mmCIF file of C-alpha atoms in Angstrom:
data_model
loop_
_atom_site.group_PDB
_atom_site.id
_atom_site.type_symbol
_atom_site.label_atom_id
_atom_site.label_comp_id
_atom_site.label_asym_id
_atom_site.label_seq_id
_atom_site.Cartn_x
_atom_site.Cartn_y
_atom_site.Cartn_z
ATOM 1 C CA MET Y 1 120.811 165.891 153.672
ATOM 2 C CA GLN Y 2 118.808 166.589 156.751
ATOM 3 C CA ILE Y 3 116.358 168.599 154.731
ATOM 4 C CA LEU Y 4 115.108 165.224 153.322
ATOM 5 C CA ILE Y 5 113.888 164.334 156.858
ATOM 6 C CA ALA Y 6 111.956 167.637 156.939
ATOM 7 C CA LEU Y 7 110.428 166.877 153.526
ATOM 8 C CA ILE Y 8 109.407 163.445 154.707
ATOM 9 C CA LEU Y 9 107.954 164.871 157.875
ATOM 10 C CA GLY Y 10 105.956 167.315 155.805
ATOM 11 C CA ALA Y 11 104.674 164.613 153.513
ATOM 12 C CA VAL Y 12 103.642 162.295 156.370
ATOM 13 C CA ILE Y 13 101.765 165.317 158.089
ATOM 14 C CA GLY Y 14 100.092 166.050 154.753
ATOM 15 C CA ILE Y 15 99.018 162.491 154.351
ATOM 16 C CA ALA Y 16 97.522 162.535 157.903
ATOM 17 C CA ALA Y 17 95.672 165.696 157.155
ATOM 18 C CA HIS Y 18 94.357 164.198 153.880
ATOM 19 C CA VAL Y 19 93.130 161.153 155.621
ATOM 20 C CA GLN Y 20 91.574 162.717 158.561
ATOM 21 C CA VAL Y 21 89.694 165.617 156.991
ATOM 22 C CA ARG Y 22 86.283 164.669 155.729
ATOM 23 C CA ASP Y 23 85.268 164.717 152.101
ATOM 24 C CA ARG Y 24 88.687 163.326 151.025
ATOM 25 C CA ALA Y 25 87.231 162.163 147.752
ATOM 26 C CA THR Y 26 86.611 165.929 146.766
ATOM 27 C CA ARG Y 27 90.371 166.653 146.502
ATOM 28 C CA GLY Y 28 93.338 165.043 144.829
ATOM 29 C CA ALA Y 29 95.164 162.425 146.820
ATOM 30 C CA ALA Y 30 98.623 164.177 146.477
ATOM 31 C CA VAL Y 31 97.527 167.792 146.828
ATOM 32 C CA ILE Y 32 97.707 168.015 150.658
ATOM 33 C CA PRO Y 33 100.801 165.777 151.046
ATOM 34 C CA MET Y 34 102.570 167.843 148.434
ATOM 35 C CA LEU Y 35 101.590 171.018 150.239
ATOM 36 C CA GLY Y 36 103.001 169.564 153.414
ATOM 37 C CA THR Y 37 106.172 168.740 151.689
ATOM 38 C CA VAL Y 38 106.642 172.151 150.133
ATOM 39 C CA VAL Y 39 105.978 174.158 153.263
ATOM 40 C CA ALA Y 40 108.179 171.933 155.472
ATOM 41 C CA GLY Y 41 110.954 172.383 152.984
ATOM 42 C CA ALA Y 42 110.388 176.100 152.728
ATOM 43 C CA ALA Y 43 110.307 176.483 156.601
ATOM 44 C CA TRP Y 44 113.593 174.492 156.816
ATOM 45 C CA LEU Y 45 115.247 176.337 154.040
ATOM 46 C CA ALA Y 46 114.218 179.827 155.480
ATOM 47 C CA LEU Y 47 115.564 178.918 158.885
ATOM 48 C CA THR Y 48 118.831 177.440 157.602
ATOM 49 C CA TRP Y 49 119.410 180.491 155.413
ATOM 50 C CA ALA Y 50 118.707 182.633 158.645
ATOM 51 C CA GLY Y 51 121.690 180.889 160.192
ATOM 52 C CA LEU Y 52 119.901 178.275 162.379
ATOM 53 C CA GLY Y 53 121.529 174.854 161.730
ATOM 54 C CA ALA Y 54 120.354 171.394 162.220
ATOM 55 C CA ASP Y 55 122.000 171.396 165.605
ATOM 56 C CA THR Y 56 119.181 173.730 166.950
ATOM 57 C CA PRO Y 57 115.726 172.551 167.554
ATOM 58 C CA TRP Y 58 113.942 175.313 165.424
ATOM 59 C CA PRO Y 59 114.373 173.906 161.885
ATOM 60 C CA TRP Y 60 113.109 170.520 163.262
ATOM 61 C CA LEU Y 61 110.163 172.059 165.127
ATOM 62 C CA SER Y 62 109.256 174.141 162.128
ATOM 63 C CA ALA Y 63 109.269 171.011 159.868
ATOM 64 C CA VAL Y 64 106.409 169.690 162.158
ATOM 65 C CA VAL Y 65 104.584 172.761 163.185
ATOM 66 C CA VAL Y 66 104.452 174.711 159.780
ATOM 67 C CA PRO Y 67 102.879 171.744 157.778
ATOM 68 C CA THR Y 68 100.404 171.072 160.653
ATOM 69 C CA ILE Y 69 99.239 174.685 160.595
ATOM 70 C CA VAL Y 70 98.983 174.842 156.916
ATOM 71 C CA CYS Y 71 97.706 171.478 155.748
ATOM 72 C CA TRP Y 72 94.647 170.955 157.968
ATOM 73 C CA PRO Y 73 92.981 174.373 157.187
ATOM 74 C CA ALA Y 74 93.929 173.877 153.474
ATOM 75 C CA ALA Y 75 92.375 170.452 153.372
ATOM 76 C CA ILE Y 76 89.196 171.808 155.075
ATOM 77 C CA LEU Y 77 88.956 174.758 152.782
ATOM 78 C CA LEU Y 78 89.525 172.719 149.646
ATOM 79 C CA ALA Y 79 86.884 170.282 150.667
ATOM 80 C CA LYS Y 80 84.342 173.019 151.437
ATOM 81 C CA ALA Y 81 85.029 174.813 148.275
ATOM 82 C CA ARG Y 82 84.631 171.679 146.093
ATOM 83 C CA VAL Y 83 81.352 170.626 147.849
ATOM 84 C CA SER Y 84 79.794 174.022 147.444
ATOM 85 C CA LYS Y 85 80.781 174.232 143.809
ATOM 86 C CA ASP Y 86 79.395 170.738 143.272
ATOM 87 C CA GLU Y 87 76.173 171.908 144.865
ATOM 88 C CA ARG Y 88 76.026 174.925 142.668
ATOM 89 C CA GLU Y 89 76.627 172.879 139.547
ATOM 90 C CA LYS Y 90 73.939 170.357 140.512
ATOM 91 C CA ALA Y 91 71.432 173.198 141.102
ATOM 92 C CA ALA Y 92 72.379 174.906 137.847
ATOM 93 C CA LEU Y 93 71.894 171.643 135.949
ATOM 94 C CA GLY Y 94 68.669 170.716 137.721
ATOM 95 C CA ILE Y 95 70.241 167.532 139.197
ATOM 96 C CA GLY Y 96 68.978 166.124 142.438
#
């Protein structure tokens, strides 16, 4: 049941990354929050399978640190990729 807290933490961090990184209209509203949820859950799962229980700080710390490390760069890279693709398409079509 405690993994649900990790999943919620990952989603909240993903939402924060989605909102704070510029060009948020260029990526889906659920992409980065779902990414945060998945990586937080994976980190929690890996540490519990390694024998670290919820009574240690490591799964809790990983549920915050891993989504933070993954979500912000992913949001930045997705936004840059989309903006550059849109610019190439506009140039190819002769728009603006």
